PDB file of C-alpha atoms in Angstrom:
ATOM      1  CA  UNK A   1      30.312   4.642  29.279  1.00 54.00           C
ATOM      2  CA  UNK A   2      30.173   4.779  25.459  1.00 59.00           C
ATOM      3  CA  UNK A   3      27.735   1.853  25.402  1.00 58.00           C
ATOM      4  CA  UNK A   4      25.479   3.596  27.912  1.00 60.00           C
ATOM      5  CA  UNK A   5      25.494   6.811  25.847  1.00 61.00           C
ATOM      6  CA  UNK A   6      24.724   4.862  22.703  1.00 57.00           C
ATOM      7  CA  UNK A   7      21.788   3.110  24.388  1.00 58.00           C
ATOM      8  CA  UNK A   8      20.483   6.424  25.729  1.00 51.00           C
ATOM      9  CA  UNK A   9      20.754   8.030  22.295  1.00 50.00           C
ATOM     10  CA  UNK A  10      18.934   5.085  20.739  1.00 50.00           C
ATOM     11  CA  UNK A  11      16.151   5.311  23.352  1.00 46.00           C
ATOM     12  CA  UNK A  12      15.744   9.037  22.636  1.00 42.00           C
ATOM     13  CA  UNK A  13      15.666   8.382  18.872  1.00 43.00           C
ATOM     14  CA  UNK A  14      13.018   5.660  19.252  1.00 40.00           C
ATOM     15  CA  UNK A  15      10.903   7.863  21.532  1.00 38.00           C
ATOM     16  CA  UNK A  16      11.171  10.807  19.131  1.00 37.00           C
ATOM     17  CA  UNK A  17      10.180   8.604  16.179  1.00 38.00           C
ATOM     18  CA  UNK A  18       7.161   7.326  18.106  1.00 36.00           C
ATOM     19  CA  UNK A  19       6.028  10.880  18.899  1.00 33.00           C
ATOM     20  CA  UNK A  20       6.490  12.085  15.317  1.00 35.00           C
ATOM     21  CA  UNK A  21       4.861   8.998  13.766  1.00 37.00           C
ATOM     22  CA  UNK A  22       1.979   9.170  16.203  1.00 36.00           C
ATOM     23  CA  UNK A  23       1.315  12.811  15.402  1.00 33.00           C
ATOM     24  CA  UNK A  24       1.101  12.271  11.638  1.00 37.00           C
ATOM     25  CA  UNK A  25      -2.524  12.149  10.569  1.00 36.00           C
ATOM     26  CA  UNK A  26      -4.113  11.332   7.281  1.00 35.00           C
ATOM     27  CA  UNK A  27      -4.914  14.941   6.549  1.00 37.00           C
ATOM     28  CA  UNK A  28      -8.457  13.803   5.812  1.00 39.00           C
ATOM     29  CA  UNK A  29     -10.017  14.492   9.198  1.00 40.00           C
ATOM     30  CA  UNK A  30     -10.386  12.139  12.125  1.00 46.00           C
ATOM     31  CA  UNK A  31     -13.919  11.089  11.164  1.00 50.00           C
ATOM     32  CA  UNK A  32     -12.903   9.829   7.706  1.00 56.00           C
ATOM     33  CA  UNK A  33     -11.863   6.185   7.383  1.00 85.00           C
ATOM     34  CA  UNK A  34      -8.836   5.341   5.229  1.00 91.00           C
ATOM     35  CA  UNK A  35     -11.066   3.381   2.844  1.00 93.00           C
ATOM     36  CA  UNK A  36     -13.239   6.484   2.273  1.00 94.00           C
ATOM     37  CA  UNK A  37     -10.493   8.881   1.109  1.00 94.00           C
ATOM     38  CA  UNK A  38     -11.002   9.737  -2.538  1.00 95.00           C
ATOM     39  CA  UNK A  39      -8.143   9.404  -5.005  1.00 97.00           C
ATOM     40  CA  UNK A  40      -7.698  10.171  -8.691  1.00 97.00           C
ATOM     41  CA  UNK A  41      -7.391   7.173 -10.983  1.00 98.00           C
ATOM     42  CA  UNK A  42      -4.465   7.350 -13.394  1.00 97.00           C
ATOM     43  CA  UNK A  43      -6.846   6.457 -16.231  1.00 95.00           C
ATOM     44  CA  UNK A  44      -9.296   9.212 -15.282  1.00 96.00           C
ATOM     45  CA  UNK A  45     -12.059   9.558 -12.739  1.00 97.00           C
ATOM     46  CA  UNK A  46     -11.963   9.097  -8.999  1.00 97.00           C
ATOM     47  CA  UNK A  47     -12.439   6.225  -6.585  1.00 97.00           C
ATOM     48  CA  UNK A  48     -12.041   5.164  -2.979  1.00 97.00           C
ATOM     49  CA  UNK A  49     -10.765   1.865  -1.617  1.00 96.00           C
ATOM     50  CA  UNK A  50     -14.299   1.360  -0.332  1.00 96.00           C
ATOM     51  CA  UNK A  51     -15.507   1.237  -3.953  1.00 97.00           C
ATOM     52  CA  UNK A  52     -13.681  -2.085  -4.372  1.00 97.00           C
ATOM     53  CA  UNK A  53     -14.855  -3.728  -1.136  1.00 96.00           C
ATOM     54  CA  UNK A  54     -17.451  -5.957  -2.772  1.00 96.00           C
ATOM     55  CA  UNK A  55     -14.666  -8.537  -2.356  1.00 97.00           C
ATOM     56  CA  UNK A  56     -11.258  -8.696  -0.644  1.00 97.00           C
ATOM     57  CA  UNK A  57      -8.740  -6.081  -1.795  1.00 98.00           C
ATOM     58  CA  UNK A  58      -5.003  -6.216  -2.331  1.00 98.00           C
ATOM     59  CA  UNK A  59      -3.915  -2.577  -2.029  1.00 98.00           C
ATOM     60  CA  UNK A  60      -0.365  -1.915  -3.176  1.00 98.00           C
ATOM     61  CA  UNK A  61       1.445   1.361  -2.467  1.00 98.00           C
ATOM     62  CA  UNK A  62       4.160   1.902  -5.071  1.00 98.00           C
ATOM     63  CA  UNK A  63       6.450   4.626  -6.400  1.00 97.00           C
ATOM     64  CA  UNK A  64       8.491   5.043  -9.553  1.00 95.00           C
ATOM     65  CA  UNK A  65      11.617   5.744  -7.462  1.00 95.00           C
ATOM     66  CA  UNK A  66      11.211   2.475  -5.505  1.00 97.00           C
ATOM     67  CA  UNK A  67      13.059  -0.406  -7.193  1.00 97.00           C
ATOM     68  CA  UNK A  68      11.341  -3.185  -5.170  1.00 97.00           C
ATOM     69  CA  UNK A  69       7.959  -1.590  -5.985  1.00 97.00           C
ATOM     70  CA  UNK A  70       8.597  -1.732  -9.701  1.00 97.00           C
ATOM     71  CA  UNK A  71       9.993  -5.277  -9.420  1.00 97.00           C
ATOM     72  CA  UNK A  72       6.854  -6.684  -7.751  1.00 98.00           C
ATOM     73  CA  UNK A  73       4.283  -5.006 -10.016  1.00 98.00           C
ATOM     74  CA  UNK A  74       4.353  -7.698 -12.754  1.00 98.00           C
ATOM     75  CA  UNK A  75       3.688 -10.371 -10.095  1.00 98.00           C
ATOM     76  CA  UNK A  76       0.711  -8.397  -8.768  1.00 98.00           C
ATOM     77  CA  UNK A  77      -0.584  -8.002 -12.334  1.00 98.00           C
ATOM     78  CA  UNK A  78      -0.183 -11.702 -13.081  1.00 98.00           C
ATOM     79  CA  UNK A  79      -2.101 -12.765  -9.984  1.00 98.00           C
ATOM     80  CA  UNK A  80      -4.794 -10.139 -10.588  1.00 98.00           C
ATOM     81  CA  UNK A  81      -5.468 -11.784 -13.962  1.00 98.00           C
ATOM     82  CA  UNK A  82      -6.186 -15.140 -12.286  1.00 96.00           C
ATOM     83  CA  UNK A  83      -8.015 -14.006  -9.135  1.00 97.00           C
ATOM     84  CA  UNK A  84     -11.310 -12.381 -10.044  1.00 96.00           C
ATOM     85  CA  UNK A  85     -12.424 -13.055  -6.458  1.00 97.00           C
ATOM     86  CA  UNK A  86      -9.950 -10.408  -5.231  1.00 98.00           C
ATOM     87  CA  UNK A  87      -9.722  -6.749  -6.293  1.00 98.00           C
ATOM     88  CA  UNK A  88      -6.254  -5.342  -6.924  1.00 98.00           C
ATOM     89  CA  UNK A  89      -5.628  -1.605  -6.565  1.00 98.00           C
ATOM     90  CA  UNK A  90      -2.353   0.290  -6.832  1.00 98.00           C
ATOM     91  CA  UNK A  91      -1.692   3.708  -5.345  1.00 98.00           C
ATOM     92  CA  UNK A  92       1.313   5.824  -6.286  1.00 98.00           C
ATOM     93  CA  UNK A  93       2.721   7.212  -3.061  1.00 96.00           C
ATOM     94  CA  UNK A  94       4.803  10.389  -2.949  1.00 94.00           C
ATOM     95  CA  UNK A  95       5.199  10.378  -6.727  1.00 95.00           C
ATOM     96  CA  UNK A  96       4.080  12.327  -9.784  1.00 96.00           C
ATOM     97  CA  UNK A  97       1.207  11.267 -12.032  1.00 96.00           C
ATOM     98  CA  UNK A  98       3.495  11.281 -15.071  1.00 97.00           C
ATOM     99  CA  UNK A  99       6.067   8.941 -13.509  1.00 97.00           C
ATOM    100  CA  UNK A 100       3.330   6.735 -12.034  1.00 97.00           C
ATOM    101  CA  UNK A 101       1.660   6.333 -15.434  1.00 97.00           C
ATOM    102  CA  UNK A 102       5.021   5.472 -17.013  1.00 98.00           C
ATOM    103  CA  UNK A 103       5.753   2.761 -14.432  1.00 97.00           C
ATOM    104  CA  UNK A 104       2.243   1.315 -14.737  1.00 98.00           C
ATOM    105  CA  UNK A 105       2.656   1.148 -18.528  1.00 98.00           C
ATOM    106  CA  UNK A 106       6.220  -0.214 -18.344  1.00 97.00           C
ATOM    107  CA  UNK A 107       5.220  -3.012 -15.948  1.00 98.00           C
ATOM    108  CA  UNK A 108       2.036  -3.939 -17.836  1.00 98.00           C
ATOM    109  CA  UNK A 109      -0.289  -3.283 -14.910  1.00 98.00           C
ATOM    110  CA  UNK A 110      -3.955  -3.208 -15.921  1.00 98.00           C
ATOM    111  CA  UNK A 111      -5.691  -3.246 -12.522  1.00 98.00           C
ATOM    112  CA  UNK A 112      -6.958   0.126 -11.243  1.00 98.00           C
ATOM    113  CA  UNK A 113      -4.192   2.508 -10.197  1.00 98.00           C
ATOM    114  CA  UNK A 114      -4.304   6.005  -8.778  1.00 98.00           C
ATOM    115  CA  UNK A 115      -2.511   8.728  -6.904  1.00 98.00           C
ATOM    116  CA  UNK A 116      -2.480   8.821  -3.114  1.00 95.00           C
ATOM    117  CA  UNK A 117      -3.509  12.461  -2.479  1.00 84.00           C
ATOM    118  CA  UNK A 118      -0.840  14.119  -0.328  1.00 92.00           C
ATOM    119  CA  UNK A 119      -0.024  10.638   1.040  1.00 94.00           C
ATOM    120  CA  UNK A 120      -3.329  10.813   2.946  1.00 94.00           C
ATOM    121  CA  UNK A 121      -4.302   7.186   2.377  1.00 95.00           C
ATOM    122  CA  UNK A 122      -0.825   5.840   3.132  1.00 95.00           C
ATOM    123  CA  UNK A 123      -0.677   7.913   6.303  1.00 94.00           C
ATOM    124  CA  UNK A 124      -4.142   6.756   7.339  1.00 94.00           C
ATOM    125  CA  UNK A 125      -3.062   3.131   6.888  1.00 95.00           C
ATOM    126  CA  UNK A 126       0.208   3.975   8.713  1.00 94.00           C
ATOM    127  CA  UNK A 127       2.558   2.688   6.041  1.00 94.00           C
ATOM    128  CA  UNK A 128       6.185   3.045   7.060  1.00 93.00           C
ATOM    129  CA  UNK A 129       8.157   1.834   4.042  1.00 94.00           C
ATOM    130  CA  UNK A 130       7.938   1.087   0.371  1.00 96.00           C
ATOM    131  CA  UNK A 131       6.503  -0.938  -1.120  1.00 98.00           C
ATOM    132  CA  UNK A 132       3.649  -1.691   1.255  1.00 98.00           C
ATOM    133  CA  UNK A 133       0.868  -4.101   0.350  1.00 98.00           C
ATOM    134  CA  UNK A 134      -2.317  -4.330   2.370  1.00 97.00           C
ATOM    135  CA  UNK A 135      -4.627  -7.330   2.300  1.00 98.00           C
ATOM    136  CA  UNK A 136      -8.053  -5.910   3.170  1.00 97.00           C
ATOM    137  CA  UNK A 137     -11.172  -7.925   3.972  1.00 96.00           C
ATOM    138  CA  UNK A 138     -14.524  -6.903   2.443  1.00 95.00           C
ATOM    139  CA  UNK A 139     -15.503  -5.230   5.741  1.00 93.00           C
ATOM    140  CA  UNK A 140     -12.586  -2.787   5.318  1.00 94.00           C
ATOM    141  CA  UNK A 141     -10.339  -4.310   7.979  1.00 94.00           C
ATOM    142  CA  UNK A 142      -6.648  -4.752   7.172  1.00 95.00           C
ATOM    143  CA  UNK A 143      -6.114  -8.484   7.552  1.00 96.00           C
ATOM    144  CA  UNK A 144      -2.380  -8.258   6.839  1.00 97.00           C
ATOM    145  CA  UNK A 145       0.156  -5.535   6.058  1.00 97.00           C
ATOM    146  CA  UNK A 146       3.448  -6.342   4.323  1.00 97.00           C
ATOM    147  CA  UNK A 147       6.289  -3.867   3.934  1.00 97.00           C
ATOM    148  CA  UNK A 148       8.866  -4.785   1.315  1.00 97.00           C
ATOM    149  CA  UNK A 149       8.787  -6.525  -2.026  1.00 97.00           C
ATOM    150  CA  UNK A 150       6.686  -9.617  -2.611  1.00 98.00           C
ATOM    151  CA  UNK A 151       6.991 -12.508  -5.034  1.00 97.00           C
ATOM    152  CA  UNK A 152       4.003 -14.035  -6.812  1.00 98.00           C
ATOM    153  CA  UNK A 153       4.113 -17.019  -4.455  1.00 98.00           C
ATOM    154  CA  UNK A 154       4.113 -14.749  -1.394  1.00 98.00           C
ATOM    155  CA  UNK A 155       1.194 -12.688  -2.709  1.00 98.00           C
ATOM    156  CA  UNK A 156      -0.810 -15.852  -3.381  1.00 98.00           C
ATOM    157  CA  UNK A 157       0.047 -17.227   0.065  1.00 97.00           C
ATOM    158  CA  UNK A 158      -1.083 -14.004   1.785  1.00 98.00           C
ATOM    159  CA  UNK A 159      -4.348 -13.939  -0.185  1.00 98.00           C
ATOM    160  CA  UNK A 160      -5.051 -17.570   0.691  1.00 97.00           C
ATOM    161  CA  UNK A 161      -4.062 -17.163   4.355  1.00 96.00           C
ATOM    162  CA  UNK A 162      -5.554 -13.770   5.174  1.00 96.00           C
ATOM    163  CA  UNK A 163      -8.388 -13.174   2.708  1.00 96.00           C
ATOM    164  CA  UNK A 164      -9.906 -16.386   1.413  1.00 88.00           C
ATOM    165  CA  UNK A 165      -9.259 -18.982   4.099  1.00 69.00           C
TER     166      UNK A 165
END
């Protein structure tokens, strides 16, 4: 009996999560694509993911409170220095501009970074955990989505497999 109740409770929890997750929108309007949502760059100015789609994009959602996010940022920076054929963009998710700037400076990141406005871009791309890294083809399609920390070797492998193969 206890096993049956546990299974029923789990089924209800999964169904509830699916309803809640499915009802969360980007907040940008249904006619706006995720790549078109404008964000503020930490260094000043604004941009969209679409602005970088002259080549494949590695889009990394990070936060100062996320230990795996901070740990993978130097690897992303290192690869960005050697892969001019791929654009790297970082978006602080559910964070403050002050903390985001501090983490970017502390990790030595020089690729463009910005603030995800009200989590609109993350919600539009349906990210579910942190960090999340998207490998986006020049046509704006997400070729691969990875949730969790990545090593330099894994980042390189995903670029080679999903973006430049």
